[in-house]
PDB file of C-alpha atoms in Angstrom:
ATOM      1  CA  UNK O  41      -2.878  -9.454  17.264  1.00  0.00           C
ATOM      2  CA  UNK O  42      -1.156  -6.917  19.486  1.00  0.00           C
ATOM      3  CA  UNK O  43      -0.158  -3.552  18.108  1.00  0.00           C
ATOM      4  CA  UNK O  44       3.376  -2.243  18.476  1.00  0.00           C
ATOM      5  CA  UNK O  45       3.945   0.945  20.500  1.00  0.00           C
ATOM      6  CA  UNK O  46       3.144   4.020  18.465  1.00  0.00           C
ATOM      7  CA  UNK O  47       1.735   2.049  15.523  1.00  0.00           C
ATOM      8  CA  UNK O  48      -1.684   0.837  14.458  1.00  0.00           C
ATOM      9  CA  UNK O  49      -2.607  -2.472  12.849  1.00  0.00           C
ATOM     10  CA  UNK O  50      -5.843  -3.891  11.479  1.00  0.00           C
ATOM     11  CA  UNK O  51      -7.405  -6.834  13.257  1.00  0.00           C
ATOM     12  CA  UNK O  52      -7.851  -9.948  11.108  1.00  0.00           C
ATOM     13  CA  UNK O  53     -11.467 -10.575  10.205  1.00  0.00           C
ATOM     14  CA  UNK O  54     -12.635  -7.144  11.366  1.00  0.00           C
ATOM     15  CA  UNK O  55     -14.418  -4.606   9.126  1.00  0.00           C
ATOM     16  CA  UNK O  56     -12.387  -1.681   7.767  1.00  0.00           C
ATOM     17  CA  UNK O  57     -14.165   0.853   9.953  1.00  0.00           C
ATOM     18  CA  UNK O  58     -12.884  -0.809  13.116  1.00  0.00           C
ATOM     19  CA  UNK O  59      -9.378   0.173  14.132  1.00  0.00           C
ATOM     20  CA  UNK O  60      -7.028  -0.946  16.856  1.00  0.00           C
ATOM     21  CA  UNK O  61      -5.218   1.816  18.689  1.00  0.00           C
ATOM     22  CA  UNK O  62      -1.780   1.571  20.210  1.00  0.00           C
ATOM     23  CA  UNK O  63      -3.275   1.382  23.693  1.00  0.00           C
ATOM     24  CA  UNK O  64      -4.808  -1.632  25.394  1.00  0.00           C
ATOM     25  CA  UNK O  65      -8.320  -0.204  25.471  1.00  0.00           C
ATOM     26  CA  UNK O  66     -11.066  -2.352  23.880  1.00  0.00           C
ATOM     27  CA  UNK O  67     -11.836  -1.715  20.220  1.00  0.00           C
ATOM     28  CA  UNK O  68     -14.619   0.674  19.294  1.00  0.00           C
ATOM     29  CA  UNK O  69     -16.203   1.303  15.895  1.00  0.00           C
ATOM     30  CA  UNK O  70     -14.857   4.526  14.364  1.00  0.00           C
ATOM     31  CA  UNK O  71     -16.450   6.462  11.547  1.00  0.00           C
ATOM     32  CA  UNK O  72     -13.749   7.020   8.866  1.00  0.00           C
ATOM     33  CA  UNK O  73     -15.490  10.183   7.632  1.00  0.00           C
ATOM     34  CA  UNK O  74     -14.629  12.081  10.824  1.00  0.00           C
ATOM     35  CA  UNK O  75     -11.873  14.608  10.219  1.00  0.00           C
ATOM     36  CA  UNK O  76     -10.372  14.084  13.692  1.00  0.00           C
ATOM     37  CA  UNK O  77      -9.693  10.397  13.048  1.00  0.00           C
ATOM     38  CA  UNK O  78      -6.216   9.807  14.536  1.00  0.00           C
ATOM     39  CA  UNK O  79      -5.295   6.888  12.309  1.00  0.00           C
ATOM     40  CA  UNK O  80      -5.700   6.327   8.579  1.00  0.00           C
ATOM     41  CA  UNK O  81      -7.126   2.991   7.450  1.00  0.00           C
ATOM     42  CA  UNK O  82      -4.933   2.538   4.375  1.00  0.00           C
ATOM     43  CA  UNK O  83      -2.799   5.532   3.426  1.00  0.00           C
ATOM     44  CA  UNK O  84      -1.509   3.884   0.233  1.00  0.00           C
ATOM     45  CA  UNK O  85      -4.933   3.647  -1.386  1.00  0.00           C
ATOM     46  CA  UNK O  86      -5.894   7.257  -0.716  1.00  0.00           C
ATOM     47  CA  UNK O  87      -5.091  10.020  -3.199  1.00  0.00           C
ATOM     48  CA  UNK O  88      -2.089  12.136  -2.301  1.00  0.00           C
ATOM     49  CA  UNK O  89      -3.348  15.667  -2.850  1.00  0.00           C
ATOM     50  CA  UNK O  90      -1.062  18.627  -3.402  1.00  0.00           C
ATOM     51  CA  UNK O  91      -1.477  20.952  -0.424  1.00  0.00           C
ATOM     52  CA  UNK O  92       0.592  23.946  -1.562  1.00  0.00           C
ATOM     53  CA  UNK O  93       2.723  25.125  -4.461  1.00  0.00           C
ATOM     54  CA  UNK O  94       6.298  26.470  -4.104  1.00  0.00           C
ATOM     55  CA  UNK O  95       6.824  30.205  -3.844  1.00  0.00           C
ATOM     56  CA  UNK O  96       7.138  32.010  -7.151  1.00  0.00           C
ATOM     57  CA  UNK O  97      10.466  33.571  -8.143  1.00  0.00           C
ATOM     58  CA  UNK O  98      10.129  35.894 -11.186  1.00  0.00           C
ATOM     59  CA  UNK O  99      13.896  35.886 -11.755  1.00  0.00           C
ATOM     60  CA  UNK O 100      13.870  32.176 -12.735  1.00  0.00           C
ATOM     61  CA  UNK O 101      12.561  30.773 -16.052  1.00  0.00           C
ATOM     62  CA  UNK O 102       8.987  29.506 -16.344  1.00  0.00           C
ATOM     63  CA  UNK O 103       8.447  25.934 -15.205  1.00  0.00           C
ATOM     64  CA  UNK O 104       5.795  23.555 -13.906  1.00  0.00           C
ATOM     65  CA  UNK O 105       5.694  22.992 -10.152  1.00  0.00           C
ATOM     66  CA  UNK O 106       3.948  19.600 -10.063  1.00  0.00           C
ATOM     67  CA  UNK O 107       3.408  16.442 -12.064  1.00  0.00           C
ATOM     68  CA  UNK O 108       0.815  13.684 -11.877  1.00  0.00           C
ATOM     69  CA  UNK O 109       1.853  10.055 -11.468  1.00  0.00           C
ATOM     70  CA  UNK O 110       0.543   6.646 -10.474  1.00  0.00           C
ATOM     71  CA  UNK O 111       2.079   4.187  -8.054  1.00  0.00           C
ATOM     72  CA  UNK O 112       3.255   1.165 -10.063  1.00  0.00           C
ATOM     73  CA  UNK O 113       4.860  -0.862  -7.280  1.00  0.00           C
ATOM     74  CA  UNK O 114       7.759  -1.043  -4.859  1.00  0.00           C
ATOM     75  CA  UNK O 115      11.289  -2.418  -4.859  1.00  0.00           C
ATOM     76  CA  UNK O 116      14.487  -1.951  -2.863  1.00  0.00           C
ATOM     77  CA  UNK O 117      17.835  -0.327  -3.518  1.00  0.00           C
ATOM     78  CA  UNK O 118      21.280  -0.627  -1.956  1.00  0.00           C
ATOM     79  CA  UNK O 119      22.962   2.697  -1.258  1.00  0.00           C
ATOM     80  CA  UNK O 120      25.922   4.021   0.683  1.00  0.00           C
ATOM     81  CA  UNK O 121      25.089   6.144   3.715  1.00  0.00           C
ATOM     82  CA  UNK O 122      26.811   9.522   3.942  1.00  0.00           C
ATOM     83  CA  UNK O 123      26.121  10.625   7.498  1.00  0.00           C
ATOM     84  CA  UNK O 124      29.242  11.553   9.503  1.00  0.00           C
ATOM     85  CA  UNK O 125      28.962  10.583  13.161  1.00  0.00           C
ATOM     86  CA  UNK O 126      26.604   7.686  12.486  1.00  0.00           C
ATOM     87  CA  UNK O 127      27.552   4.037  12.805  1.00  0.00           C
ATOM     88  CA  UNK O 128      26.233   3.497   9.288  1.00  0.00           C
ATOM     89  CA  UNK O 129      28.529   6.115   7.741  1.00  0.00           C
ATOM     90  CA  UNK O 130      30.153   4.791   4.526  1.00  0.00           C
ATOM     91  CA  UNK O 131      28.239   1.529   4.820  1.00  0.00           C
ATOM     92  CA  UNK O 132      25.733   0.039   2.411  1.00  0.00           C
ATOM     93  CA  UNK O 133      22.092  -0.332   3.454  1.00  0.00           C
ATOM     94  CA  UNK O 134      18.970  -1.620   1.718  1.00  0.00           C
ATOM     95  CA  UNK O 135      15.986   0.720   1.558  1.00  0.00           C
ATOM     96  CA  UNK O 136      12.491   0.390   0.156  1.00  0.00           C
ATOM     97  CA  UNK O 137      11.574   2.669  -2.750  1.00  0.00           C
ATOM     98  CA  UNK O 138       8.330   3.373  -4.586  1.00  0.00           C
ATOM     99  CA  UNK O 139       8.057   3.203  -8.381  1.00  0.00           C
ATOM    100  CA  UNK O 140       5.829   5.946  -9.835  1.00  0.00           C
ATOM    101  CA  UNK O 141       4.742   5.830 -13.459  1.00  0.00           C
ATOM    102  CA  UNK O 142       4.287   9.285 -14.996  1.00  0.00           C
ATOM    103  CA  UNK O 143       2.624   9.247 -18.418  1.00  0.00           C
ATOM    104  CA  UNK O 144       2.765  12.566 -20.344  1.00  0.00           C
ATOM    105  CA  UNK O 145       0.197  15.150 -19.246  1.00  0.00           C
ATOM    106  CA  UNK O 146      -1.988  17.257 -21.545  1.00  0.00           C
ATOM    107  CA  UNK O 147      -2.761  20.936 -20.885  1.00  0.00           C
ATOM    108  CA  UNK O 148      -6.434  21.737 -21.519  1.00  0.00           C
ATOM    109  CA  UNK O 149      -6.889  25.148 -19.900  1.00  0.00           C
ATOM    110  CA  UNK O 150      -5.430  28.213 -18.205  1.00  0.00           C
ATOM    111  CA  UNK O 151      -6.638  29.815 -14.970  1.00  0.00           C
ATOM    112  CA  UNK O 152      -5.655  33.312 -13.803  1.00  0.00           C
ATOM    113  CA  UNK O 153      -5.765  34.374 -10.150  1.00  0.00           C
ATOM    114  CA  UNK O 154      -5.803  37.845  -8.594  1.00  0.00           C
ATOM    115  CA  UNK O 155      -4.584  38.564  -5.080  1.00  0.00           C
ATOM    116  CA  UNK O 156      -7.266  39.966  -2.746  1.00  0.00           C
ATOM    117  CA  UNK O 157      -7.360  40.651   1.014  1.00  0.00           C
ATOM    118  CA  UNK O 158      -9.296  37.390   1.370  1.00  0.00           C
ATOM    119  CA  UNK O 159      -6.810  35.338  -0.660  1.00  0.00           C
ATOM    120  CA  UNK O 160      -6.543  34.356  -4.295  1.00  0.00           C
ATOM    121  CA  UNK O 161      -9.592  34.823  -6.520  1.00  0.00           C
ATOM    122  CA  UNK O 162      -9.917  33.347  -9.992  1.00  0.00           C
ATOM    123  CA  UNK O 163     -10.344  35.982 -12.681  1.00  0.00           C
ATOM    124  CA  UNK O 164     -11.250  33.770 -15.651  1.00  0.00           C
ATOM    125  CA  UNK O 165     -10.619  30.392 -17.246  1.00  0.00           C
ATOM    126  CA  UNK O 166      -9.730  29.695 -20.869  1.00  0.00           C
ATOM    127  CA  UNK O 167     -10.213  26.133 -22.112  1.00  0.00           C
ATOM    128  CA  UNK O 168      -8.700  24.437 -25.145  1.00  0.00           C
ATOM    129  CA  UNK O 169     -10.695  23.923 -28.310  1.00  0.00           C
ATOM    130  CA  UNK O 170     -10.366  20.137 -28.432  1.00  0.00           C
ATOM    131  CA  UNK O 171     -10.741  17.937 -25.345  1.00  0.00           C
ATOM    132  CA  UNK O 172     -10.127  14.212 -25.352  1.00  0.00           C
ATOM    133  CA  UNK O 173     -12.715  11.678 -24.255  1.00  0.00           C
ATOM    134  CA  UNK O 174     -10.625  10.842 -21.193  1.00  0.00           C
ATOM    135  CA  UNK O 175     -11.072  14.269 -19.639  1.00  0.00           C
ATOM    136  CA  UNK O 176     -14.694  14.645 -20.806  1.00  0.00           C
ATOM    137  CA  UNK O 177     -15.560  11.591 -18.735  1.00  0.00           C
ATOM    138  CA  UNK O 178     -14.492  13.570 -15.653  1.00  0.00           C
ATOM    139  CA  UNK O 179     -17.477  15.919 -16.065  1.00  0.00           C
ATOM    140  CA  UNK O 180     -20.064  13.112 -16.174  1.00  0.00           C
ATOM    141  CA  UNK O 181     -21.262  10.705 -13.539  1.00  0.00           C
ATOM    142  CA  UNK O 182     -22.382   8.168 -16.153  1.00  0.00           C
ATOM    143  CA  UNK O 183     -20.629   8.598 -19.493  1.00  0.00           C
ATOM    144  CA  UNK O 184     -22.506   5.833 -21.328  1.00  0.00           C
ATOM    145  CA  UNK O 185     -25.966   7.243 -20.554  1.00  0.00           C
ATOM    146  CA  UNK O 186     -25.017  10.886 -21.162  1.00  0.00           C
ATOM    147  CA  UNK O 187     -25.472  12.891 -24.369  1.00  0.00           C
ATOM    148  CA  UNK O 188     -21.731  13.683 -24.516  1.00  0.00           C
ATOM    149  CA  UNK O 189     -22.323  17.334 -25.383  1.00  0.00           C
ATOM    150  CA  UNK O 190     -19.906  18.879 -22.917  1.00  0.00           C
ATOM    151  CA  UNK O 191     -17.837  21.790 -24.310  1.00  0.00           C
ATOM    152  CA  UNK O 192     -19.564  21.581 -27.711  1.00  0.00           C
ATOM    153  CA  UNK O 193     -20.835  25.165 -27.483  1.00  0.00           C
ATOM    154  CA  UNK O 194     -17.567  26.455 -26.035  1.00  0.00           C
ATOM    155  CA  UNK O 195     -15.472  24.941 -28.838  1.00  0.00           C
ATOM    156  CA  UNK O 196     -17.561  26.842 -31.418  1.00  0.00           C
ATOM    157  CA  UNK O 197     -16.071  30.101 -30.093  1.00  0.00           C
ATOM    158  CA  UNK O 198     -12.792  29.215 -31.812  1.00  0.00           C
ATOM    159  CA  UNK O 199     -14.572  28.997 -35.186  1.00  0.00           C
ATOM    160  CA  UNK O 200     -16.014  32.533 -35.210  1.00  0.00           C
ATOM    161  CA  UNK O 201     -14.197  35.868 -35.240  1.00  0.00           C
ATOM    162  CA  UNK O 202     -16.160  37.243 -32.290  1.00  0.00           C
ATOM    163  CA  UNK O 203     -15.389  34.127 -30.272  1.00  0.00           C
ATOM    164  CA  UNK O 204     -11.672  34.357 -31.033  1.00  0.00           C
ATOM    165  CA  UNK O 205     -11.630  38.023 -30.013  1.00  0.00           C
ATOM    166  CA  UNK O 206     -13.392  37.194 -26.755  1.00  0.00           C
ATOM    167  CA  UNK O 207     -10.857  34.470 -25.906  1.00  0.00           C
ATOM    168  CA  UNK O 208      -7.946  36.745 -26.795  1.00  0.00           C
ATOM    169  CA  UNK O 209      -9.474  39.458 -24.608  1.00  0.00           C
ATOM    170  CA  UNK O 210      -9.563  37.078 -21.665  1.00  0.00           C
ATOM    171  CA  UNK O 211      -5.914  36.141 -22.202  1.00  0.00           C
ATOM    172  CA  UNK O 212      -4.891  39.798 -22.354  1.00  0.00           C
ATOM    173  CA  UNK O 213      -6.820  40.388 -19.151  1.00  0.00           C
ATOM    174  CA  UNK O 214      -4.796  37.625 -17.478  1.00  0.00           C
ATOM    175  CA  UNK O 215      -1.521  39.204 -18.579  1.00  0.00           C
ATOM    176  CA  UNK O 216      -2.537  42.589 -17.168  1.00  0.00           C
ATOM    177  CA  UNK O 217      -4.180  41.763 -13.838  1.00  0.00           C
ATOM    178  CA  UNK O 218      -3.307  38.204 -12.758  1.00  0.00           C
ATOM    179  CA  UNK O 219      -0.402  37.512 -10.419  1.00  0.00           C
ATOM    180  CA  UNK O 220      -0.726  33.717 -10.334  1.00  0.00           C
ATOM    181  CA  UNK O 221      -1.136  31.592 -13.455  1.00  0.00           C
ATOM    182  CA  UNK O 222      -2.101  27.923 -13.274  1.00  0.00           C
ATOM    183  CA  UNK O 223      -2.811  25.435 -16.030  1.00  0.00           C
ATOM    184  CA  UNK O 224      -5.408  22.668 -16.071  1.00  0.00           C
ATOM    185  CA  UNK O 225      -3.744  19.362 -16.922  1.00  0.00           C
ATOM    186  CA  UNK O 226      -5.027  15.819 -17.134  1.00  0.00           C
ATOM    187  CA  UNK O 227      -3.347  12.435 -17.333  1.00  0.00           C
ATOM    188  CA  UNK O 228      -3.447   9.987 -20.219  1.00  0.00           C
ATOM    189  CA  UNK O 229      -4.848   7.147 -18.205  1.00  0.00           C
ATOM    190  CA  UNK O 230      -5.248   4.906 -21.249  1.00  0.00           C
ATOM    191  CA  UNK O 231      -1.475   4.525 -21.315  1.00  0.00           C
ATOM    192  CA  UNK O 232      -1.614   2.881 -17.895  1.00  0.00           C
ATOM    193  CA  UNK O 233      -1.885  -0.783 -18.812  1.00  0.00           C
ATOM    194  CA  UNK O 234      -2.556  -1.961 -15.278  1.00  0.00           C
ATOM    195  CA  UNK O 235      -5.615   0.280 -14.739  1.00  0.00           C
ATOM    196  CA  UNK O 236      -9.089  -0.364 -16.087  1.00  0.00           C
ATOM    197  CA  UNK O 237     -10.215   3.187 -15.376  1.00  0.00           C
ATOM    198  CA  UNK O 238     -11.027   5.338 -18.410  1.00  0.00           C
ATOM    199  CA  UNK O 239     -11.652   8.633 -16.617  1.00  0.00           C
ATOM    200  CA  UNK O 240      -8.593  10.893 -16.517  1.00  0.00           C
ATOM    201  CA  UNK O 241      -7.496  12.793 -13.411  1.00  0.00           C
ATOM    202  CA  UNK O 242      -7.694  16.586 -13.743  1.00  0.00           C
ATOM    203  CA  UNK O 243      -5.915  19.139 -11.572  1.00  0.00           C
ATOM    204  CA  UNK O 244      -4.388  22.616 -11.520  1.00  0.00           C
ATOM    205  CA  UNK O 245      -0.621  23.045 -11.727  1.00  0.00           C
ATOM    206  CA  UNK O 246       0.952  26.388 -10.950  1.00  0.00           C
ATOM    207  CA  UNK O 247       3.574  27.906 -13.264  1.00  0.00           C
ATOM    208  CA  UNK O 248       6.404  29.682 -11.474  1.00  0.00           C
ATOM    209  CA  UNK O 249       9.054  31.971 -12.904  1.00  0.00           C
ATOM    210  CA  UNK O 250       8.895  34.960 -15.225  1.00  0.00           C
ATOM    211  CA  UNK O 251       6.079  37.477 -15.433  1.00  0.00           C
ATOM    212  CA  UNK O 252       2.427  36.905 -16.279  1.00  0.00           C
ATOM    213  CA  UNK O 253       2.961  37.474 -20.008  1.00  0.00           C
ATOM    214  CA  UNK O 254       5.735  34.859 -20.192  1.00  0.00           C
ATOM    215  CA  UNK O 255       3.636  32.346 -18.308  1.00  0.00           C
TER     216      UNK O 255
END
């Protein structure tokens, strides 16, 4: 199988760690863990990580800047091209589109960041009192063999007066000193019927707009 110019294809019957480059040089085994790897084996199966959040504008209302979703499949659409000067202007074309399923997310924590000369530094984290089993699985390597005691001591802080005062003190500290507020959200992976995974995906999502108290 010959590769097209500027593209890379996998050879039939070859292991995944062997890639064919766009040149005519013989194939060589390539370690996929190397960061300087010029070609990706299968970009669709890798997680698409969020590299940066949009810039914050305090004049706008508070809003989330990201959302978690799962690729459900692909289809095609027929649309009219609006590109003056092109031969396809005002003509219909068929394009491939990706279907992403986005089950509702659940907020389980708040993180406050302070700006420093070396970048953002987290001031403190406040977790929710009740965490579902889906997100608790994320903190264990083997959920079945574990004692399942994660966050049991932390949740008791909401039952005592001293614990409630301590949590409120941390929130007030965020309002006073933090310039960036992010929330910890996780997906409800049980609502994904096509996935057998039970462990939810957890990530930080920045909240833009308004001041720290409104966030």
